[in-house]
Amino acid sequence: MSRTLHYLYRRLRHPQGGDGRLRCGVVLFLVLSVPVGGVVASRESAFFVFAASPQPDTERLLQSVDEVLAKVERIRGIPSRRSIARGVKSREEIRRYVTERFQEEYPAERVRTEEQLLKRLGLIPDDMDLFNFQLELLTEQVAGYYDPVTDTFYLADWLPEAMQLPVIAHELTHALQDQEIELSDLLQPDWENDDRTLARAAVFEGEGLITMLVFVMEPMGIGVDDLPDIAALQSAQLPLMEAQFPVLAAAPAFLKASLMFPYVYGSSFMQAYLREHPWTSVGELYRNPPESTEQILHPEKYLGHRDDPTSMGNPIPPPDGPWRCELSTTIGEFTLREMLRRFLETSVAAAATAGWDGDVIALWSQPGGRWAFSLQSVWDEEGDAREFAEAMHRWMEAKHGVSGTETEPGNEFRGRTESVSWKISRSGDRVDVHEWDRPEQ
């Protein structure tokens, strides 16, 4: 389930407040791909590498903002409509801001339920304190932010100077986006559809990263059409990033992937969009954004024959009720793929989720500490549904370390351990998955 890190992500971008406006946009270190040493670029590869350098001359950097803004305006082809203030924050000031926002906007009870579901799905360790780990991860990663309430963006005063100009370009892109369309509407959290929220964040951050890359690479004769596939490139750079950021290195694979998705896959989506549309039309993209991570992962499902997801309605509780629903949401192709990857091969997970058309997942509880989860999903074709049902059965077997039974070939699977039972049913293009704690004997 992706709402964990995405909750803070979108709260940093749109915390609740009296004026209801978008309050903050952050840039994370991971989008800068920071190993060691200079800038490496070619038409096949392009990534940032920075060596240690002295503290930047922040006054001089702030004075350079207008020059950077002019370049960003030229890259996007859209002029600024009002002035943008700028400032500098210390590491402690930025850390304090993120910490206060996190504690204010992420209720402890919600953390507990999301933590329970992620553990149930095998996506985080059973002993992980999700709240504190996410806080450490995000405070390690934040490199600056933009506040549209005051039209001000803030740089981190400890970043090497080579990093600062790309950060300025990234944050100015967010400032210009905010002038063009009410981003608070675009990034308004949808608690019943986490997948939609993540997809829209990917558009917002994808353009920010593409603008930043073009800003850096243009002097070398590399434009937007010459950039390599950012998703493949960033995956290759992850080990180098982990060497510099110990909290990121210690994060479970799912949390890393969730944190990176808006930047990495969002930028690949924007590359596809800009191959078919002029940059000046990006406002229309924000006014009519993708509805799912499926459309981000497969841009042709947005840019070609648009394939919007099917709504699933209310979740179906497991057997042995009654159960209380603690949370429910849509998680989408990306999160389902990451979930399957936890216990199955990457190629199997990708193939089994490629025909996604809609889902709803729910966490259920009973007094006495019994827990369960349900997952209802719909697929493009019956064959896609059958492939997902079979993959989910293999996933259950691997997760629990026992063999289950295919009670109806291709249609129903069951399994049990001493403490847990599961059932997977397929009917046409729909698949129902239930896993629940068995009553104590």
Coordinates of C-alpha atoms in Angstrom, one line a residue:
M1 CA 0.0 0.0 0.0
S2 CA 1.5 3.3 -1.1
R3 CA -0.2 5.8 1.1
T4 CA 2.4 5.7 3.9
L5 CA 5.2 7.8 2.4
H6 CA 2.8 9.4 0.0
Y7 CA 0.8 10.7 2.9
L8 CA 3.6 12.9 4.0
Y9 CA 4.6 13.7 0.5
R10 CA 1.2 15.1 -0.3
R11 CA 0.9 16.8 3.1
L12 CA 4.2 18.6 2.5
R13 CA 2.6 19.7 -0.7
H14 CA -0.9 20.3 0.5
P15 CA -1.2 20.3 4.3
Q16 CA -4.6 21.2 5.6
G17 CA -5.0 24.8 6.6
G18 CA -7.5 27.6 6.8
D19 CA -6.8 28.9 3.4
G20 CA -6.8 25.4 1.8
R21 CA -3.8 26.3 -0.4
L22 CA -0.9 24.2 -1.5
R23 CA 1.8 25.0 1.1
C24 CA 5.0 23.3 0.2
G25 CA 6.9 21.5 -2.5
V26 CA 10.1 19.6 -1.6
V27 CA 13.0 18.4 -3.7
L28 CA 14.7 15.2 -2.5
F29 CA 18.4 14.3 -2.7
L30 CA 17.5 11.1 -4.5
V31 CA 16.3 13.1 -7.6
L32 CA 19.7 14.6 -7.9
S33 CA 21.5 11.2 -8.2
V34 CA 24.5 12.2 -6.2
P35 CA 27.5 9.8 -6.2
V36 CA 31.0 11.5 -6.5
G37 CA 32.7 13.9 -8.8
G38 CA 31.4 16.2 -11.6
V39 CA 28.8 15.9 -14.3
V40 CA 28.7 13.0 -16.7
A41 CA 26.5 13.3 -19.8
S42 CA 26.0 11.8 -23.2
R43 CA 23.1 11.1 -25.5
E44 CA 22.9 7.7 -24.0
S45 CA 23.3 8.6 -20.3
A46 CA 23.1 11.7 -18.1
F47 CA 23.4 11.9 -14.4
F48 CA 24.7 14.2 -11.7
V49 CA 27.8 13.4 -9.7
F50 CA 29.0 15.8 -7.1
A51 CA 32.2 15.8 -5.1
A52 CA 32.6 17.4 -1.7
S53 CA 33.0 21.2 -2.0
P54 CA 33.1 24.2 0.3
Q55 CA 29.9 25.8 1.7
P56 CA 28.2 27.8 -1.1
D57 CA 28.1 31.6 -1.3
T58 CA 24.4 31.7 -0.6
E59 CA 24.0 35.4 -1.3
R60 CA 25.5 35.0 -4.7
L61 CA 23.3 32.0 -5.4
L62 CA 20.2 33.9 -4.4
Q63 CA 21.2 36.7 -6.8
S64 CA 21.5 34.1 -9.6
V65 CA 17.8 33.1 -9.2
D66 CA 16.6 35.5 -11.9
E67 CA 19.1 34.1 -14.4
V68 CA 18.0 30.5 -13.6
L69 CA 14.3 31.6 -13.8
A70 CA 14.9 33.0 -17.3
K71 CA 16.4 29.7 -18.4
V72 CA 13.5 27.7 -16.9
E73 CA 11.0 30.0 -18.6
R74 CA 12.7 29.5 -21.9
I75 CA 12.8 25.7 -21.5
R76 CA 9.1 25.4 -20.6
G77 CA 8.1 28.2 -23.0
I78 CA 5.8 29.7 -20.3
P79 CA 6.7 33.0 -18.7
S80 CA 6.4 33.8 -15.0
R81 CA 3.3 35.8 -14.0
R82 CA 4.6 37.2 -10.8
S83 CA 7.8 37.6 -8.8
I84 CA 9.1 34.7 -6.7
A85 CA 10.9 35.4 -3.4
R86 CA 13.8 33.3 -2.3
G87 CA 15.5 32.4 0.9
V88 CA 17.9 30.0 2.7
K89 CA 17.3 27.6 5.5
S90 CA 19.8 25.6 7.6
R91 CA 19.7 21.9 7.9
E92 CA 18.1 22.1 11.3
E93 CA 15.4 24.6 10.1
I94 CA 14.4 22.3 7.2
R95 CA 14.5 19.2 9.5
R96 CA 12.4 21.0 12.1
Y97 CA 9.9 22.1 9.4
V98 CA 9.5 18.5 8.1
T99 CA 9.3 17.0 11.6
E100 CA 6.6 19.4 12.7
R101 CA 4.6 19.0 9.6
F102 CA 4.9 15.2 9.8
Q103 CA 3.8 15.1 13.4
E104 CA 1.0 17.5 12.9
E105 CA -0.5 15.9 9.8
Y106 CA 0.1 12.2 10.2
P107 CA -2.1 11.0 13.1
A108 CA -0.7 8.2 15.2
E109 CA -3.7 6.0 14.8
R110 CA -3.5 6.1 11.0
V111 CA 0.2 5.3 11.2
R112 CA -0.6 2.2 13.2
T113 CA -3.2 0.9 10.8
E114 CA -1.0 1.5 7.7
E115 CA 1.9 -0.1 9.5
Q116 CA -0.2 -3.1 10.3
L117 CA -1.3 -3.5 6.6
L118 CA 2.3 -3.1 5.3
K119 CA 3.5 -5.8 7.7
R120 CA 0.6 -8.0 6.7
L121 CA 1.7 -7.7 3.1
G122 CA 5.3 -8.4 3.9
L123 CA 6.4 -5.0 2.7
I124 CA 8.1 -3.8 5.9
P125 CA 9.7 -5.8 8.7
D126 CA 7.6 -6.9 11.6
D127 CA 9.7 -4.9 14.1
M128 CA 9.7 -1.6 12.1
D129 CA 8.5 1.6 13.7
L130 CA 7.0 3.0 10.5
F131 CA 6.4 6.6 11.9
N132 CA 9.9 7.2 13.1
F133 CA 11.6 5.5 10.1
Q134 CA 9.7 7.5 7.6
L135 CA 10.5 10.7 9.5
E136 CA 14.2 9.8 9.5
L137 CA 14.1 8.9 5.7
L138 CA 12.4 12.2 4.7
T139 CA 14.5 14.5 6.9
E140 CA 17.6 12.8 5.4
Q141 CA 16.4 13.4 1.9
V142 CA 14.8 16.9 1.8
A143 CA 17.1 19.3 0.0
G144 CA 14.8 22.4 -0.3
Y145 CA 11.2 23.4 -0.6
Y146 CA 8.9 25.9 -2.2
D147 CA 6.1 27.7 -0.3
P148 CA 3.4 29.0 -2.7
V149 CA 1.6 30.8 0.2
T150 CA 4.4 33.3 0.3
D151 CA 5.7 32.7 -3.3
T152 CA 9.0 31.8 -1.7
F153 CA 11.4 28.9 -2.2
Y154 CA 14.1 27.9 0.2
L155 CA 17.5 26.5 -0.4
A156 CA 19.5 24.3 2.0
D157 CA 22.5 26.3 3.2
W158 CA 24.7 23.1 3.4
L159 CA 24.4 21.9 -0.2
P160 CA 27.5 22.1 -2.4
E161 CA 27.2 24.9 -4.9
A162 CA 27.2 22.4 -7.9
M163 CA 23.9 21.1 -6.4
Q164 CA 22.2 24.4 -5.8
L165 CA 21.5 25.6 -9.4
P166 CA 19.7 22.3 -10.3
V167 CA 17.7 22.6 -7.1
I168 CA 16.8 26.2 -7.9
A169 CA 15.7 25.1 -11.4
H170 CA 13.6 22.3 -9.9
E171 CA 11.9 24.5 -7.3
L172 CA 11.3 27.4 -9.8
T173 CA 9.4 24.8 -12.0
H174 CA 7.1 24.2 -9.1
A175 CA 6.6 27.9 -8.6
L176 CA 5.7 28.3 -12.3
Q177 CA 3.4 25.3 -12.1
D178 CA 1.6 26.9 -9.2
Q179 CA 1.1 30.1 -11.2
E180 CA -0.4 28.2 -14.1
I181 CA -2.9 26.0 -12.3
E182 CA -4.3 25.6 -8.8
L183 CA -2.0 22.7 -7.8
S184 CA -3.9 22.3 -4.5
D185 CA -6.7 20.8 -6.5
L186 CA -4.3 18.5 -8.4
L187 CA -2.6 17.2 -5.3
Q188 CA -5.6 17.2 -3.0
P189 CA -5.3 13.8 -1.1
D190 CA -7.9 11.2 -2.0
W191 CA -7.9 8.8 0.9
E192 CA -10.1 6.3 -1.0
N193 CA -7.8 6.3 -4.0
D194 CA -4.1 6.4 -3.1
D195 CA -3.2 5.3 -6.6
R196 CA -4.7 8.4 -8.2
T197 CA -2.9 10.7 -5.7
L198 CA 0.4 9.1 -6.5
A199 CA -0.2 9.4 -10.3
R200 CA -0.9 13.1 -10.0
A201 CA 2.2 13.7 -7.9
A202 CA 4.2 11.9 -10.6
V203 CA 3.1 14.5 -13.2
F204 CA 4.0 17.4 -10.9
E205 CA 7.4 16.0 -9.9
G206 CA 8.1 14.5 -13.3
E207 CA 8.1 17.8 -15.0
G208 CA 10.2 19.3 -12.2
L209 CA 12.9 16.6 -12.8
I210 CA 12.8 16.9 -16.6
T211 CA 13.2 20.7 -16.4
M212 CA 16.1 20.3 -14.0
L213 CA 17.8 17.8 -16.3
V214 CA 17.4 19.9 -19.4
F215 CA 18.6 23.0 -17.4
V216 CA 21.9 21.1 -16.6
M217 CA 22.4 19.4 -20.0
E218 CA 21.5 22.1 -22.5
P219 CA 25.0 23.7 -22.3
M220 CA 26.3 20.3 -23.5
G221 CA 24.0 20.2 -26.5
I222 CA 21.5 17.8 -24.9
G223 CA 17.9 18.7 -25.0
V224 CA 14.7 17.0 -23.8
D225 CA 14.5 14.8 -26.9
D226 CA 18.1 13.5 -26.2
L227 CA 17.6 12.5 -22.6
P228 CA 17.9 8.8 -21.8
D229 CA 15.1 6.9 -20.1
I230 CA 15.1 8.3 -16.6
A231 CA 13.5 5.3 -14.9
A232 CA 16.3 3.0 -16.1
L233 CA 19.0 5.5 -15.3
Q234 CA 17.8 6.2 -11.8
S235 CA 17.6 2.5 -11.0
A236 CA 21.2 2.1 -12.0
Q237 CA 22.2 5.0 -9.8
L238 CA 20.4 3.8 -6.7
P239 CA 23.4 1.9 -5.2
L240 CA 25.6 5.0 -5.5
M241 CA 22.9 7.1 -3.7
E242 CA 22.6 4.5 -1.0
A243 CA 26.3 4.8 -0.3
Q244 CA 25.8 8.4 0.7
F245 CA 22.5 8.1 2.5
P246 CA 22.4 5.5 5.3
V247 CA 18.7 5.8 6.1
L248 CA 17.8 5.3 2.4
A249 CA 20.2 2.3 2.2
A250 CA 18.4 0.7 5.2
A251 CA 14.9 1.3 3.9
P252 CA 12.8 -1.7 2.7
A253 CA 12.7 -1.9 -1.1
F254 CA 9.0 -0.9 -1.1
L255 CA 9.6 2.3 0.8
K256 CA 12.5 3.2 -1.6
A257 CA 10.4 2.5 -4.6
S258 CA 7.4 4.5 -3.2
L259 CA 9.6 7.5 -2.4
M260 CA 11.2 7.5 -5.9
F261 CA 8.1 6.8 -8.0
P262 CA 6.8 10.4 -8.5
Y263 CA 10.3 11.6 -9.7
V264 CA 11.5 8.6 -11.6
Y265 CA 8.4 7.3 -13.4
G266 CA 6.9 10.7 -13.5
S267 CA 9.9 12.0 -15.5
S268 CA 9.6 9.0 -17.9
F269 CA 5.9 9.8 -18.3
M270 CA 6.8 13.5 -19.0
Q271 CA 9.3 12.4 -21.6
A272 CA 6.6 10.5 -23.4
Y273 CA 4.2 13.4 -23.1
L274 CA 6.7 15.9 -24.5
R275 CA 7.4 13.7 -27.5
E276 CA 3.8 14.2 -28.6
H277 CA 3.0 17.7 -27.2
P278 CA 4.7 21.0 -27.0
W279 CA 5.9 22.0 -23.5
T280 CA 3.6 25.0 -23.6
S281 CA 0.6 22.7 -23.5
V282 CA 1.5 21.2 -20.1
G283 CA -1.3 23.2 -18.4
E284 CA -3.8 21.0 -20.2
L285 CA -2.1 17.9 -18.7
Y286 CA -2.5 19.4 -15.2
R287 CA -6.2 20.2 -15.9
N288 CA -6.8 16.7 -17.2
P289 CA -4.3 14.5 -15.4
P290 CA -3.7 10.8 -15.3
E291 CA -6.0 8.8 -13.1
S292 CA -3.7 5.9 -12.2
T293 CA -0.1 4.8 -11.8
E294 CA -1.0 2.4 -14.7
Q295 CA -1.1 5.4 -17.0
I296 CA 2.2 6.7 -15.6
L297 CA 3.9 3.3 -16.1
H298 CA 2.3 2.9 -19.5
P299 CA 2.0 6.4 -21.0
E300 CA 0.2 5.0 -24.1
K301 CA -2.8 4.3 -21.8
Y302 CA -3.1 8.0 -21.3
L303 CA -1.7 9.5 -24.5
G304 CA -3.3 7.0 -26.9
H305 CA -6.6 5.3 -26.3
R306 CA -7.1 6.5 -22.7
D307 CA -7.7 3.6 -20.3
D308 CA -9.1 5.1 -17.1
P309 CA -9.6 2.6 -14.2
T310 CA -12.8 0.9 -13.1
S311 CA -14.2 1.8 -9.7
M312 CA -14.6 -1.2 -7.4
G313 CA -17.0 0.0 -4.8
N314 CA -16.9 -1.2 -1.2
P315 CA -14.4 -3.9 -0.1
I316 CA -15.7 -7.4 0.7
P317 CA -14.8 -8.7 4.2
P318 CA -13.1 -12.0 4.8
P319 CA -14.9 -15.2 6.1
D320 CA -15.2 -15.8 9.9
G321 CA -16.8 -12.4 10.5
P322 CA -17.9 -10.0 11.7
W323 CA -14.9 -7.8 10.8
R324 CA -14.3 -4.1 11.3
C325 CA -12.8 -2.2 8.3
E326 CA -9.9 -0.1 9.5
L327 CA -9.0 1.4 6.1
S328 CA -9.6 0.9 2.5
T329 CA -8.1 2.4 -0.7
T330 CA -7.1 1.8 -4.3
I331 CA -3.4 0.9 -4.6
G332 CA -3.1 0.4 -8.3
E333 CA -0.6 -1.3 -10.6
F334 CA 2.6 0.1 -9.2
T335 CA 1.9 -0.9 -5.6
L336 CA 0.5 -4.3 -6.6
R337 CA 3.7 -4.9 -8.7
E338 CA 5.9 -3.9 -5.8
M339 CA 3.9 -6.2 -3.5
L340 CA 4.3 -9.2 -5.7
R341 CA 8.0 -8.4 -6.2
R342 CA 8.5 -9.0 -2.5
F343 CA 8.2 -12.7 -2.9
L344 CA 8.2 -13.3 -6.7
E345 CA 10.6 -12.6 -9.6
T346 CA 10.4 -9.0 -10.9
S347 CA 9.4 -10.2 -14.4
V348 CA 6.6 -12.3 -13.0
A349 CA 5.3 -9.4 -10.9
A350 CA 5.4 -7.0 -13.8
A351 CA 3.6 -9.4 -16.2
A352 CA 0.9 -10.4 -13.6
T353 CA 0.0 -6.7 -12.9
A354 CA 0.2 -5.3 -16.4
G355 CA -3.5 -5.9 -17.2
W356 CA -4.7 -4.0 -14.1
D357 CA -8.0 -2.1 -14.4
G358 CA -9.0 -1.3 -10.8
D359 CA -8.8 -2.5 -7.2
V360 CA -9.8 -1.9 -3.6
I361 CA -7.7 -3.2 -0.7
A362 CA -8.8 -3.1 2.9
L363 CA -7.5 -3.9 6.4
W364 CA -9.9 -5.6 8.8
S365 CA -9.8 -6.3 12.5
Q366 CA -11.7 -8.2 15.3
P367 CA -11.5 -7.8 19.0
G368 CA -8.8 -9.9 20.5
G369 CA -6.1 -9.0 17.9
R370 CA -7.3 -10.9 14.8
W371 CA -6.4 -9.1 11.6
A372 CA -7.2 -9.7 7.9
F373 CA -6.8 -8.1 4.5
S374 CA -9.0 -8.2 1.4
L375 CA -8.2 -7.3 -2.2
Q376 CA -10.8 -7.1 -4.9
S377 CA -9.5 -6.3 -8.4
V378 CA -10.7 -6.1 -12.0
W379 CA -8.5 -6.8 -15.1
D380 CA -8.6 -5.9 -18.7
E381 CA -9.2 -9.5 -19.8
E382 CA -10.0 -12.8 -18.2
G383 CA -6.5 -14.0 -19.1
D384 CA -5.0 -11.1 -17.1
A385 CA -7.3 -12.0 -14.1
R386 CA -6.2 -15.6 -14.3
E387 CA -2.5 -14.7 -14.4
F388 CA -2.9 -12.4 -11.4
A389 CA -4.8 -15.0 -9.4
E390 CA -2.1 -17.6 -10.0
A391 CA 0.6 -15.1 -9.1
M392 CA -1.2 -14.2 -5.9
H393 CA -1.4 -17.9 -5.0
R394 CA 2.4 -18.3 -5.5
W395 CA 2.9 -15.1 -3.5
M396 CA 0.9 -16.5 -0.6
E397 CA 2.8 -19.8 -0.7
A398 CA 6.1 -18.0 -0.7
K399 CA 5.1 -15.5 2.0
H400 CA 3.9 -18.3 4.4
G401 CA 6.3 -20.9 3.4
V402 CA 3.7 -23.6 2.7
S403 CA 2.0 -25.1 -0.3
G404 CA -1.6 -24.3 -1.0
T405 CA -4.2 -26.0 -3.1
E406 CA -5.7 -25.1 -6.5
T407 CA -9.3 -26.2 -5.7
E408 CA -10.7 -25.1 -9.0
P409 CA -8.0 -24.9 -11.8
G410 CA -7.4 -21.2 -12.7
N411 CA -10.4 -20.1 -10.6
E412 CA -9.9 -20.8 -6.9
F413 CA -6.9 -21.3 -4.6
R414 CA -6.8 -22.0 -0.9
G415 CA -4.1 -22.4 1.7
R416 CA -3.5 -22.3 5.5
T417 CA -0.9 -22.4 8.2
E418 CA -1.5 -22.9 11.9
S419 CA -2.4 -19.2 12.3
V420 CA -3.5 -17.9 8.9
S421 CA -5.9 -18.9 6.1
W422 CA -6.2 -17.5 2.6
K423 CA -8.5 -17.8 -0.4
I424 CA -8.2 -16.5 -3.9
S425 CA -11.2 -16.6 -6.2
R426 CA -11.5 -15.6 -9.9
S427 CA -14.7 -15.0 -11.8
G428 CA -14.3 -13.7 -15.3
D429 CA -12.1 -10.6 -15.2
R430 CA -12.4 -10.2 -11.4
V431 CA -10.2 -11.6 -8.6
D432 CA -11.0 -11.6 -4.9
V433 CA -8.2 -12.2 -2.4
H434 CA -8.7 -12.8 1.3
E435 CA -6.2 -13.6 4.1
W436 CA -7.3 -13.8 7.7
D437 CA -6.0 -14.9 11.1
R438 CA -7.5 -18.1 12.2
P439 CA -9.3 -18.3 15.6
E440 CA -7.1 -19.6 18.4
Q441 CA -7.9 -23.2 19.2

